């Protein structure tokens, strides 16, 4: 829906621009001055529709006439804004003001309060930013994976809720309540959590620099953290406060952003995702990961690879601990009882070559799967080696040591082969005994240990 504009306004491009002289993020509007003939300066204002509407005294009607904005007219325009917002449209108000001045400097000296008062409303524009088809599925995967998705936007409340419902961040049956903490506006959020405090809290140890930011009212923030899903009409400061509070509660926080103003939050977060296409250089420098396709679904890929790397490290460690404990024990046992190692230098190097490279790399380089998203994330305090892994290493080591000792001490009689223990000279015949020990250590235990490493982690998931 647009109000009809005057012909003179359509010819504004022929005027000489004085520049975007009043543009600040917290104002949610921008004013540009253009000078035409006869020292006439036009101030064009665009910004959040409800804010621009509040600055207007007149409106251009459908027939091109100026009309004083009455309470009834204001209600009609607000209905248009609400209608657009419910359709997930971002609304922008467009207005102007004409002033005669003596010079360019005189125009700029008048200040923003002068040019942004008693405006004439040109129209309300509704902008649609289509949601990518895969975004809904990505949000659902995040929920299953134990990741809470919160939308922080500068859009008005209704637009933000409509978009959040389309993305499945909010349930479709959600009904807004002013006392609800699921959907909040930036100003309400800042006042409720007490903003940021740059002094150490009572009872907490001071750091080298006492001016480190913390949320002012942590108890209130806990309530917000448990419920908040949409933060509308927010500022970059609100985003920074949210990240600070979540980290203060011990959460692992990931933040997306594309603008220069997002840089503090991107840097503060544990993981910052910057947009590779639309993102500014400042945002890219502040972020830890750059999404080359600007697609939220790529974050799911990053989550899968992150979890997979962590699991692969655990598999590698569990496998290596078991193998090396067995190898060291057998070498120690041979030195104490047999006065010689059952594995000679070449055999030991061969075992290490196979175990430390091919077998371990097979566990450490597995590709991520969708099943990785079917479990909750690990906490910050999660141990790299868990009690379950210790039990597995101990049990597997005992099993392998028992089998190897049977082969070592009872192998010749069981298998009908010459013993290699304490022989004066090893040859092809009496070498078979120790070779059997080496082969058993290499093959008979490699496959079971691989399966155990995988099965234990699968059960953990």
Tab-separated table of C-alpha atoms in Angstrom:
chain	number	residue	atom	x	y	z
A	1	UNK	CA	0.000	0.000	0.000
A	2	UNK	CA	1.323	3.438	-1.011
A	3	UNK	CA	-0.060	6.892	-0.703
A	4	UNK	CA	0.214	8.795	-3.958
A	5	UNK	CA	3.224	11.120	-4.130
A	6	UNK	CA	3.415	14.591	-5.609
A	7	UNK	CA	5.082	15.103	-8.967
A	8	UNK	CA	7.658	17.398	-7.412
A	9	UNK	CA	8.816	14.631	-5.133
A	10	UNK	CA	9.284	12.252	-8.045
A	11	UNK	CA	11.637	14.801	-9.621
A	12	UNK	CA	13.899	14.809	-6.583
A	13	UNK	CA	16.707	13.079	-8.464
A	14	UNK	CA	17.237	16.280	-10.430
A	15	UNK	CA	18.101	18.124	-7.222
A	16	UNK	CA	21.622	18.506	-5.857
A	17	UNK	CA	22.219	16.241	-2.858
A	18	UNK	CA	23.703	17.670	0.307
A	19	UNK	CA	24.256	14.182	1.652
A	20	UNK	CA	22.925	11.805	4.281
A	21	UNK	CA	23.503	14.202	7.122
A	22	UNK	CA	21.545	12.546	9.931
A	23	UNK	CA	22.102	8.809	10.104
A	24	UNK	CA	22.634	7.061	13.411
A	25	UNK	CA	21.827	3.466	14.229
A	26	UNK	CA	19.891	4.047	17.434
A	27	UNK	CA	17.502	6.495	15.732
A	28	UNK	CA	16.168	3.851	13.282
A	29	UNK	CA	15.781	6.465	10.583
A	30	UNK	CA	17.880	8.411	8.098
A	31	UNK	CA	17.486	11.917	6.746
A	32	UNK	CA	18.904	13.171	3.438
A	33	UNK	CA	18.930	16.821	2.329
A	34	UNK	CA	18.520	17.862	-1.290
A	35	UNK	CA	18.655	21.421	-2.606
A	36	UNK	CA	16.787	22.581	-5.688
A	37	UNK	CA	16.249	26.046	-7.136
A	38	UNK	CA	15.208	29.144	-5.191
A	39	UNK	CA	17.140	28.007	-2.103
A	40	UNK	CA	14.569	25.281	-1.483
A	41	UNK	CA	15.851	22.350	0.584
A	42	UNK	CA	13.947	19.104	0.821
A	43	UNK	CA	14.598	16.775	3.719
A	44	UNK	CA	13.695	13.170	2.895
A	45	UNK	CA	13.235	10.892	5.897
A	46	UNK	CA	13.013	7.115	5.749
A	47	UNK	CA	13.021	4.619	8.567
A	48	UNK	CA	10.912	2.505	10.890
A	49	UNK	CA	7.316	3.183	9.900
A	50	UNK	CA	5.920	3.788	13.382
A	51	UNK	CA	8.783	6.174	14.194
A	52	UNK	CA	8.461	8.146	10.958
A	53	UNK	CA	4.677	8.279	11.376
A	54	UNK	CA	5.137	9.786	14.812
A	55	UNK	CA	7.138	12.641	13.251
A	56	UNK	CA	4.492	13.473	10.629
A	57	UNK	CA	1.774	16.119	10.838
A	58	UNK	CA	0.453	15.774	7.289
A	59	UNK	CA	-0.069	13.035	4.745
A	60	UNK	CA	-0.407	13.001	0.966
A	61	UNK	CA	-3.774	11.537	0.038
A	62	UNK	CA	-4.673	9.376	-2.945
A	63	UNK	CA	-5.536	12.460	-5.027
A	64	UNK	CA	-2.170	14.099	-4.302
A	65	UNK	CA	-3.443	16.616	-1.763
A	66	UNK	CA	-1.894	17.277	1.606
A	67	UNK	CA	-4.082	16.468	4.541
A	68	UNK	CA	-3.687	17.013	8.244
A	69	UNK	CA	-3.229	13.688	10.061
A	70	UNK	CA	-6.170	13.258	12.368
A	71	UNK	CA	-6.466	10.559	14.984
A	72	UNK	CA	-8.691	8.580	12.617
A	73	UNK	CA	-6.184	8.897	9.747
A	74	UNK	CA	-3.385	7.851	12.062
A	75	UNK	CA	-5.319	4.746	13.076
A	76	UNK	CA	-5.895	3.858	9.409
A	77	UNK	CA	-2.174	4.165	8.653
A	78	UNK	CA	-1.311	2.091	11.714
A	79	UNK	CA	-3.704	-0.599	10.493
A	80	UNK	CA	-1.789	-0.676	7.204
A	81	UNK	CA	1.493	-1.059	9.114
A	82	UNK	CA	0.075	-3.880	11.247
A	83	UNK	CA	-1.362	-5.570	8.171
A	84	UNK	CA	2.026	-5.509	6.450
A	85	UNK	CA	3.754	-6.765	9.596
A	86	UNK	CA	1.402	-9.745	9.923
A	87	UNK	CA	2.410	-10.724	6.379
A	88	UNK	CA	6.109	-10.822	7.375
A	89	UNK	CA	6.730	-7.548	5.548
A	90	UNK	CA	9.258	-5.058	6.846
A	91	UNK	CA	7.625	-1.667	6.826
A	92	UNK	CA	9.418	1.564	6.011
A	93	UNK	CA	7.915	5.010	6.375
A	94	UNK	CA	8.833	7.674	3.801
A	95	UNK	CA	8.295	11.372	4.510
A	96	UNK	CA	9.656	14.769	3.545
A	97	UNK	CA	9.834	18.415	4.555
A	98	UNK	CA	10.558	21.556	2.538
A	99	UNK	CA	12.515	24.513	3.918
A	100	UNK	CA	13.898	27.692	2.314
A	101	UNK	CA	17.453	28.535	3.380
A	102	UNK	CA	20.117	31.056	2.421
A	103	UNK	CA	23.023	28.601	1.976
A	104	UNK	CA	24.042	24.959	2.231
A	105	UNK	CA	25.774	25.563	5.539
A	106	UNK	CA	22.656	27.175	6.926
A	107	UNK	CA	20.628	24.090	5.984
A	108	UNK	CA	22.963	21.711	7.815
A	109	UNK	CA	23.146	23.994	10.841
A	110	UNK	CA	19.409	23.675	11.431
A	111	UNK	CA	19.909	20.216	12.949
A	112	UNK	CA	18.018	16.949	12.830
A	113	UNK	CA	15.309	17.994	15.271
A	114	UNK	CA	14.206	20.724	12.884
A	115	UNK	CA	14.242	18.631	9.714
A	116	UNK	CA	12.622	15.631	11.406
A	117	UNK	CA	9.576	17.411	12.787
A	118	UNK	CA	6.269	18.400	11.191
A	119	UNK	CA	6.902	16.050	8.275
A	120	UNK	CA	4.586	15.119	5.430
A	121	UNK	CA	4.088	11.377	5.040
A	122	UNK	CA	4.547	10.129	1.484
A	123	UNK	CA	3.787	6.490	2.015
A	124	UNK	CA	4.409	3.199	3.777
A	125	UNK	CA	6.438	0.560	1.923
A	126	UNK	CA	6.323	-3.144	2.704
A	127	UNK	CA	9.497	-5.089	1.909
A	128	UNK	CA	9.552	-8.864	1.655
A	129	UNK	CA	12.707	-10.814	2.399
A	130	UNK	CA	11.801	-14.340	1.217
A	131	UNK	CA	12.724	-17.161	3.561
A	132	UNK	CA	14.905	-19.814	1.992
A	133	UNK	CA	13.117	-23.164	1.611
A	134	UNK	CA	15.702	-25.010	3.710
A	135	UNK	CA	15.573	-22.646	6.703
A	136	UNK	CA	12.625	-24.399	8.373
A	137	UNK	CA	14.333	-27.768	8.217
A	138	UNK	CA	17.550	-26.246	9.562
A	139	UNK	CA	15.711	-24.748	12.554
A	140	UNK	CA	14.074	-28.103	13.308
A	141	UNK	CA	17.464	-29.826	13.174
A	142	UNK	CA	18.829	-27.255	15.618
A	143	UNK	CA	16.020	-28.022	18.063
A	144	UNK	CA	16.687	-31.767	17.843
A	145	UNK	CA	20.411	-31.132	18.321
A	146	UNK	CA	19.760	-29.190	21.524
A	147	UNK	CA	20.582	-25.787	20.005
A	148	UNK	CA	18.330	-22.885	20.961
A	149	UNK	CA	17.785	-20.473	18.064
A	150	UNK	CA	16.974	-16.868	18.991
A	151	UNK	CA	16.129	-14.180	16.450
A	152	UNK	CA	17.526	-10.706	17.179
A	153	UNK	CA	16.220	-8.166	14.696
A	154	UNK	CA	15.514	-4.508	14.225
A	155	UNK	CA	12.063	-5.218	12.785
A	156	UNK	CA	8.970	-4.230	14.702
A	157	UNK	CA	7.264	-6.692	16.997
A	158	UNK	CA	4.596	-7.981	14.643
A	159	UNK	CA	6.957	-8.415	11.687
A	160	UNK	CA	9.472	-10.240	13.880
A	161	UNK	CA	6.817	-12.606	15.243
A	162	UNK	CA	5.466	-13.338	11.757
A	163	UNK	CA	8.940	-14.143	10.427
A	164	UNK	CA	9.715	-16.247	13.513
A	165	UNK	CA	6.551	-18.279	12.968
A	166	UNK	CA	7.442	-18.813	9.304
A	167	UNK	CA	10.872	-20.077	10.359
A	168	UNK	CA	9.452	-22.308	13.143
A	169	UNK	CA	11.320	-20.347	15.801
A	170	UNK	CA	7.933	-19.665	17.374
A	171	UNK	CA	5.019	-22.106	17.261
A	172	UNK	CA	2.306	-21.156	14.783
A	173	UNK	CA	-0.296	-20.879	17.572
A	174	UNK	CA	1.837	-18.449	19.606
A	175	UNK	CA	-0.095	-15.452	20.933
A	176	UNK	CA	1.812	-12.418	22.152
A	177	UNK	CA	1.462	-11.350	25.759
A	178	UNK	CA	3.170	-8.258	27.144
A	179	UNK	CA	4.259	-10.222	30.207
A	180	UNK	CA	5.698	-13.031	28.104
A	181	UNK	CA	9.470	-13.347	27.921
A	182	UNK	CA	9.414	-15.326	24.675
A	183	UNK	CA	9.087	-12.180	22.580
A	184	UNK	CA	10.535	-8.882	23.782
A	185	UNK	CA	11.481	-5.500	22.397
A	186	UNK	CA	14.980	-4.114	22.797
A	187	UNK	CA	14.065	-1.371	25.256
A	188	UNK	CA	12.043	-3.752	27.415
A	189	UNK	CA	14.888	-6.269	27.343
A	190	UNK	CA	17.544	-3.728	28.393
A	191	UNK	CA	15.456	-2.422	31.268
A	192	UNK	CA	14.540	-5.904	32.507
A	193	UNK	CA	18.092	-7.281	32.602
A	194	UNK	CA	19.654	-4.039	33.845
A	195	UNK	CA	21.941	-3.436	30.896
A	196	UNK	CA	25.673	-4.042	31.310
A	197	UNK	CA	27.785	-3.519	34.398
A	198	UNK	CA	31.522	-2.919	34.071
A	199	UNK	CA	32.417	-3.587	37.701
A	200	UNK	CA	33.153	-6.921	39.356
A	201	UNK	CA	30.144	-8.408	41.105
A	202	UNK	CA	30.234	-8.772	44.924
A	203	UNK	CA	31.789	-12.041	46.065
A	204	UNK	CA	33.492	-12.659	42.729
A	205	UNK	CA	37.232	-12.522	42.208
A	206	UNK	CA	38.428	-9.422	40.454
A	207	UNK	CA	40.272	-9.692	37.227
A	208	UNK	CA	43.273	-7.623	36.219
A	209	UNK	CA	40.910	-5.181	34.555
A	210	UNK	CA	37.858	-4.616	36.730
A	211	UNK	CA	35.935	-2.959	33.903
A	212	UNK	CA	34.745	-6.135	32.254
A	213	UNK	CA	31.103	-6.295	31.149
A	214	UNK	CA	28.509	-8.321	32.984
A	215	UNK	CA	24.726	-8.297	32.901
A	216	UNK	CA	23.335	-5.958	35.543
A	217	UNK	CA	20.531	-8.188	36.814
A	218	UNK	CA	21.590	-11.802	36.359
A	219	UNK	CA	18.509	-13.262	38.082
A	220	UNK	CA	16.200	-11.562	35.586
A	221	UNK	CA	18.465	-12.568	32.744
A	222	UNK	CA	18.163	-16.224	33.759
A	223	UNK	CA	14.421	-15.954	33.183
A	224	UNK	CA	15.028	-14.325	29.807
A	225	UNK	CA	17.593	-16.939	28.765
A	226	UNK	CA	15.153	-19.751	29.519
A	227	UNK	CA	12.311	-18.244	27.481
A	228	UNK	CA	13.451	-15.649	24.935
A	229	UNK	CA	13.098	-16.604	21.292
A	230	UNK	CA	12.559	-13.268	19.510
A	231	UNK	CA	14.081	-9.874	20.326
A	232	UNK	CA	12.475	-7.180	18.165
A	233	UNK	CA	13.364	-3.523	17.680
A	234	UNK	CA	16.798	-4.331	19.020
A	235	UNK	CA	20.056	-2.430	18.786
A	236	UNK	CA	23.618	-3.778	18.477
A	237	UNK	CA	23.950	-3.121	22.206
A	238	UNK	CA	21.030	-5.492	22.899
A	239	UNK	CA	22.747	-8.208	20.877
A	240	UNK	CA	25.959	-7.684	22.829
A	241	UNK	CA	24.099	-7.804	26.163
A	242	UNK	CA	22.383	-11.053	25.151
A	243	UNK	CA	25.679	-12.705	24.175
A	244	UNK	CA	27.384	-11.467	27.355
A	245	UNK	CA	24.608	-12.792	29.591
A	246	UNK	CA	24.434	-16.190	27.905
A	247	UNK	CA	28.188	-16.651	28.261
A	248	UNK	CA	27.972	-15.490	31.868
A	249	UNK	CA	25.558	-18.368	32.498
A	250	UNK	CA	28.044	-20.835	31.021
A	251	UNK	CA	26.394	-21.343	27.627
A	252	UNK	CA	28.284	-21.849	24.393
A	253	UNK	CA	27.124	-18.993	22.166
A	254	UNK	CA	27.223	-18.695	18.380
A	255	UNK	CA	26.214	-15.427	16.693
A	256	UNK	CA	25.498	-14.522	13.090
A	257	UNK	CA	25.920	-11.039	11.693
A	258	UNK	CA	26.725	-9.110	8.553
A	259	UNK	CA	27.029	-5.463	9.584
A	260	UNK	CA	29.770	-3.385	11.135
A	261	UNK	CA	27.624	-2.900	14.222
A	262	UNK	CA	27.498	-6.675	14.719
A	263	UNK	CA	31.277	-6.853	15.208
A	264	UNK	CA	31.276	-6.523	19.048
A	265	UNK	CA	28.771	-9.378	19.429
A	266	UNK	CA	30.603	-11.521	16.854
A	267	UNK	CA	33.859	-11.020	18.723
A	268	UNK	CA	32.287	-11.623	22.133
A	269	UNK	CA	30.619	-14.898	21.124
A	270	UNK	CA	32.377	-18.257	21.298
A	271	UNK	CA	31.786	-18.655	17.571
A	272	UNK	CA	30.986	-15.770	15.243
A	273	UNK	CA	29.433	-16.476	11.840
A	274	UNK	CA	29.824	-13.625	9.332
A	275	UNK	CA	28.085	-13.458	5.978
A	276	UNK	CA	30.544	-13.928	3.133
A	277	UNK	CA	28.413	-12.228	0.459
A	278	UNK	CA	26.579	-9.413	2.240
A	279	UNK	CA	28.855	-9.113	5.267
A	280	UNK	CA	31.159	-6.144	5.776
A	281	UNK	CA	34.902	-6.540	6.140
A	282	UNK	CA	34.678	-5.477	9.783
A	283	UNK	CA	32.185	-8.266	10.503
A	284	UNK	CA	34.347	-10.822	8.692
A	285	UNK	CA	37.413	-9.809	10.686
A	286	UNK	CA	35.495	-10.123	13.963
A	287	UNK	CA	33.968	-13.522	13.137
A	288	UNK	CA	35.566	-16.920	13.500
A	289	UNK	CA	33.744	-18.528	10.555
A	290	UNK	CA	32.614	-16.939	7.286
A	291	UNK	CA	29.562	-18.430	5.553
A	292	UNK	CA	30.392	-18.216	1.865
A	293	UNK	CA	26.778	-18.748	0.789
A	294	UNK	CA	25.089	-16.617	3.535
A	295	UNK	CA	22.939	-19.645	4.303
A	296	UNK	CA	21.794	-20.598	7.798
A	297	UNK	CA	21.843	-24.230	6.716
A	298	UNK	CA	25.641	-24.009	6.534
A	299	UNK	CA	25.673	-23.594	10.313
A	300	UNK	CA	24.184	-27.091	10.581
A	301	UNK	CA	27.104	-28.355	8.518
A	302	UNK	CA	29.532	-26.590	10.866
A	303	UNK	CA	27.807	-28.191	13.869
A	304	UNK	CA	28.090	-31.660	12.332
A	305	UNK	CA	31.772	-31.243	11.562
A	306	UNK	CA	32.472	-29.821	15.019
A	307	UNK	CA	30.789	-32.717	16.790
A	308	UNK	CA	32.397	-35.217	14.443
A	309	UNK	CA	35.902	-33.866	15.117
A	310	UNK	CA	35.328	-34.109	18.861
A	311	UNK	CA	34.084	-37.692	18.569
A	312	UNK	CA	36.959	-38.655	16.271
A	313	UNK	CA	39.488	-37.318	18.786
A	314	UNK	CA	37.868	-39.477	21.460
A	315	UNK	CA	37.940	-42.559	19.243
A	316	UNK	CA	41.592	-41.932	18.410
A	317	UNK	CA	42.568	-41.487	22.056
A	318	UNK	CA	40.656	-44.544	23.227
A	319	UNK	CA	42.204	-46.717	20.525
A	320	UNK	CA	45.742	-45.415	21.088
A	321	UNK	CA	45.580	-45.741	24.868
A	322	UNK	CA	44.445	-49.345	24.657
A	323	UNK	CA	47.016	-50.389	22.059
A	324	UNK	CA	49.959	-48.674	23.738
A	325	UNK	CA	49.074	-49.931	27.225
A	326	UNK	CA	49.035	-53.505	25.900
A	327	UNK	CA	52.281	-53.027	23.957
A	328	UNK	CA	54.087	-51.526	26.969
A	329	UNK	CA	52.803	-54.227	29.310
A	330	UNK	CA	53.912	-57.038	26.991
A	331	UNK	CA	57.340	-55.455	26.559
A	332	UNK	CA	57.651	-55.046	30.351
A	333	UNK	CA	56.419	-58.605	31.004
A	334	UNK	CA	58.878	-60.023	28.504
A	335	UNK	CA	61.741	-58.132	30.049
A	336	UNK	CA	60.884	-59.260	33.593
A	337	UNK	CA	59.953	-62.929	33.004
A	338	UNK	CA	61.515	-63.894	29.685
A	339	UNK	CA	64.499	-61.524	29.884
A	340	UNK	CA	63.682	-60.533	26.315
A	341	UNK	CA	60.931	-58.765	24.460
A	342	UNK	CA	58.459	-60.969	22.566
A	343	UNK	CA	58.493	-58.330	19.871
A	344	UNK	CA	61.772	-57.394	18.266
A	345	UNK	CA	62.499	-53.873	17.050
A	346	UNK	CA	61.235	-54.472	13.517
A	347	UNK	CA	57.998	-56.040	14.735
A	348	UNK	CA	57.416	-53.219	17.251
A	349	UNK	CA	57.954	-50.606	14.545
A	350	UNK	CA	55.593	-52.471	12.259
A	351	UNK	CA	52.895	-52.624	14.947
A	352	UNK	CA	53.287	-48.893	15.624
A	353	UNK	CA	53.258	-48.106	11.916
A	354	UNK	CA	49.966	-49.894	11.405
A	355	UNK	CA	48.314	-48.877	14.687
A	356	UNK	CA	49.475	-45.265	14.856
A	357	UNK	CA	48.802	-44.425	11.238
A	358	UNK	CA	46.346	-46.519	9.258
A	359	UNK	CA	44.177	-47.812	12.103
A	360	UNK	CA	44.132	-44.549	14.061
A	361	UNK	CA	43.580	-42.394	10.991
A	362	UNK	CA	40.642	-44.580	10.030
A	363	UNK	CA	38.985	-43.544	13.286
A	364	UNK	CA	40.163	-39.926	13.167
A	365	UNK	CA	38.993	-39.133	9.621
A	366	UNK	CA	35.450	-40.474	9.576
A	367	UNK	CA	32.914	-38.268	7.799
A	368	UNK	CA	30.095	-36.612	9.765
A	369	UNK	CA	26.607	-38.099	9.595
A	370	UNK	CA	23.109	-36.804	10.288
A	371	UNK	CA	22.963	-38.963	13.427
A	372	UNK	CA	25.349	-36.495	15.085
A	373	UNK	CA	22.444	-34.039	15.310
A	374	UNK	CA	20.240	-36.467	17.214
A	375	UNK	CA	21.869	-35.794	20.587
A	376	UNK	CA	22.377	-32.863	22.904
A	377	UNK	CA	25.670	-30.948	22.760
A	378	UNK	CA	28.498	-31.539	25.197
A	379	UNK	CA	28.945	-28.979	27.961
A	380	UNK	CA	31.960	-26.718	28.407
A	381	UNK	CA	33.193	-28.880	31.300
A	382	UNK	CA	32.931	-32.181	29.424
A	383	UNK	CA	36.054	-34.310	29.888
A	384	UNK	CA	37.897	-35.413	26.786
A	385	UNK	CA	38.315	-38.890	28.274
A	386	UNK	CA	35.166	-39.990	30.095
A	387	UNK	CA	34.807	-42.642	32.808
A	388	UNK	CA	33.174	-44.897	30.233
A	389	UNK	CA	36.223	-44.582	28.004
A	390	UNK	CA	38.513	-45.428	30.927
A	391	UNK	CA	36.461	-48.561	31.621
A	392	UNK	CA	36.609	-49.545	27.976
A	393	UNK	CA	40.381	-49.016	27.793
A	394	UNK	CA	40.904	-51.075	30.972
A	395	UNK	CA	38.629	-53.946	29.894
A	396	UNK	CA	40.019	-54.104	26.370
A	397	UNK	CA	43.584	-53.987	27.655
A	398	UNK	CA	42.901	-56.870	30.095
A	399	UNK	CA	41.285	-58.921	27.318
A	400	UNK	CA	44.177	-58.350	24.906
A	401	UNK	CA	46.840	-59.048	27.554
A	402	UNK	CA	45.153	-62.345	28.497
A	403	UNK	CA	44.951	-63.489	24.873
A	404	UNK	CA	48.547	-62.457	24.134
A	405	UNK	CA	49.845	-64.247	27.231
A	406	UNK	CA	48.028	-67.413	26.200
A	407	UNK	CA	49.679	-67.221	22.781
A	408	UNK	CA	53.037	-66.356	24.358
A	409	UNK	CA	53.206	-69.061	27.016
A	410	UNK	CA	50.806	-71.748	25.751
A	411	UNK	CA	50.974	-71.054	22.025
A	412	UNK	CA	53.658	-73.634	21.125
A	413	UNK	CA	51.743	-76.500	22.755
A	414	UNK	CA	48.326	-75.364	21.526
A	415	UNK	CA	49.406	-74.612	17.970
A	416	UNK	CA	52.094	-77.293	17.654
A	417	UNK	CA	54.873	-74.899	16.694
A	418	UNK	CA	58.441	-74.445	18.011
A	419	UNK	CA	58.833	-71.986	20.874
A	420	UNK	CA	60.759	-68.762	20.319
A	421	UNK	CA	61.439	-68.223	24.034
A	422	UNK	CA	65.139	-68.053	24.932
A	423	UNK	CA	66.431	-69.684	21.767
A	424	UNK	CA	70.055	-69.106	20.838
A	425	UNK	CA	69.301	-68.161	17.261
A	426	UNK	CA	66.025	-67.312	15.618
A	427	UNK	CA	65.251	-68.923	12.275
A	428	UNK	CA	62.221	-69.363	10.060
A	429	UNK	CA	60.835	-72.236	12.138
A	430	UNK	CA	61.211	-71.004	15.680
A	431	UNK	CA	60.387	-67.428	14.586
A	432	UNK	CA	56.753	-68.438	13.971
A	433	UNK	CA	55.921	-68.265	17.698
A	434	UNK	CA	56.859	-64.610	18.226
A	435	UNK	CA	55.436	-63.743	14.805
A	436	UNK	CA	52.106	-65.206	15.973
A	437	UNK	CA	52.218	-62.924	19.026
A	438	UNK	CA	52.891	-59.917	16.788
A	439	UNK	CA	50.138	-60.883	14.329
A	440	UNK	CA	47.656	-61.523	17.148
A	441	UNK	CA	48.439	-58.135	18.662
A	442	UNK	CA	48.075	-56.504	15.255
A	443	UNK	CA	45.068	-58.195	13.710
A	444	UNK	CA	43.074	-60.051	16.347
A	445	UNK	CA	42.713	-56.911	18.457
A	446	UNK	CA	42.623	-54.141	15.883
A	447	UNK	CA	39.171	-54.974	14.526
A	448	UNK	CA	37.448	-55.537	17.921
A	449	UNK	CA	38.971	-52.331	19.281
A	450	UNK	CA	37.738	-50.384	16.240
A	451	UNK	CA	34.241	-51.726	16.822
A	452	UNK	CA	34.347	-50.930	20.532
A	453	UNK	CA	35.461	-47.342	19.875
A	454	UNK	CA	32.585	-46.818	17.453
A	455	UNK	CA	29.915	-48.622	19.443
A	456	UNK	CA	30.659	-46.819	22.700
A	457	UNK	CA	30.391	-43.418	21.037
A	458	UNK	CA	27.265	-44.449	19.188
A	459	UNK	CA	25.729	-45.490	22.518
A	460	UNK	CA	26.812	-42.155	24.001
A	461	UNK	CA	24.976	-40.341	21.242
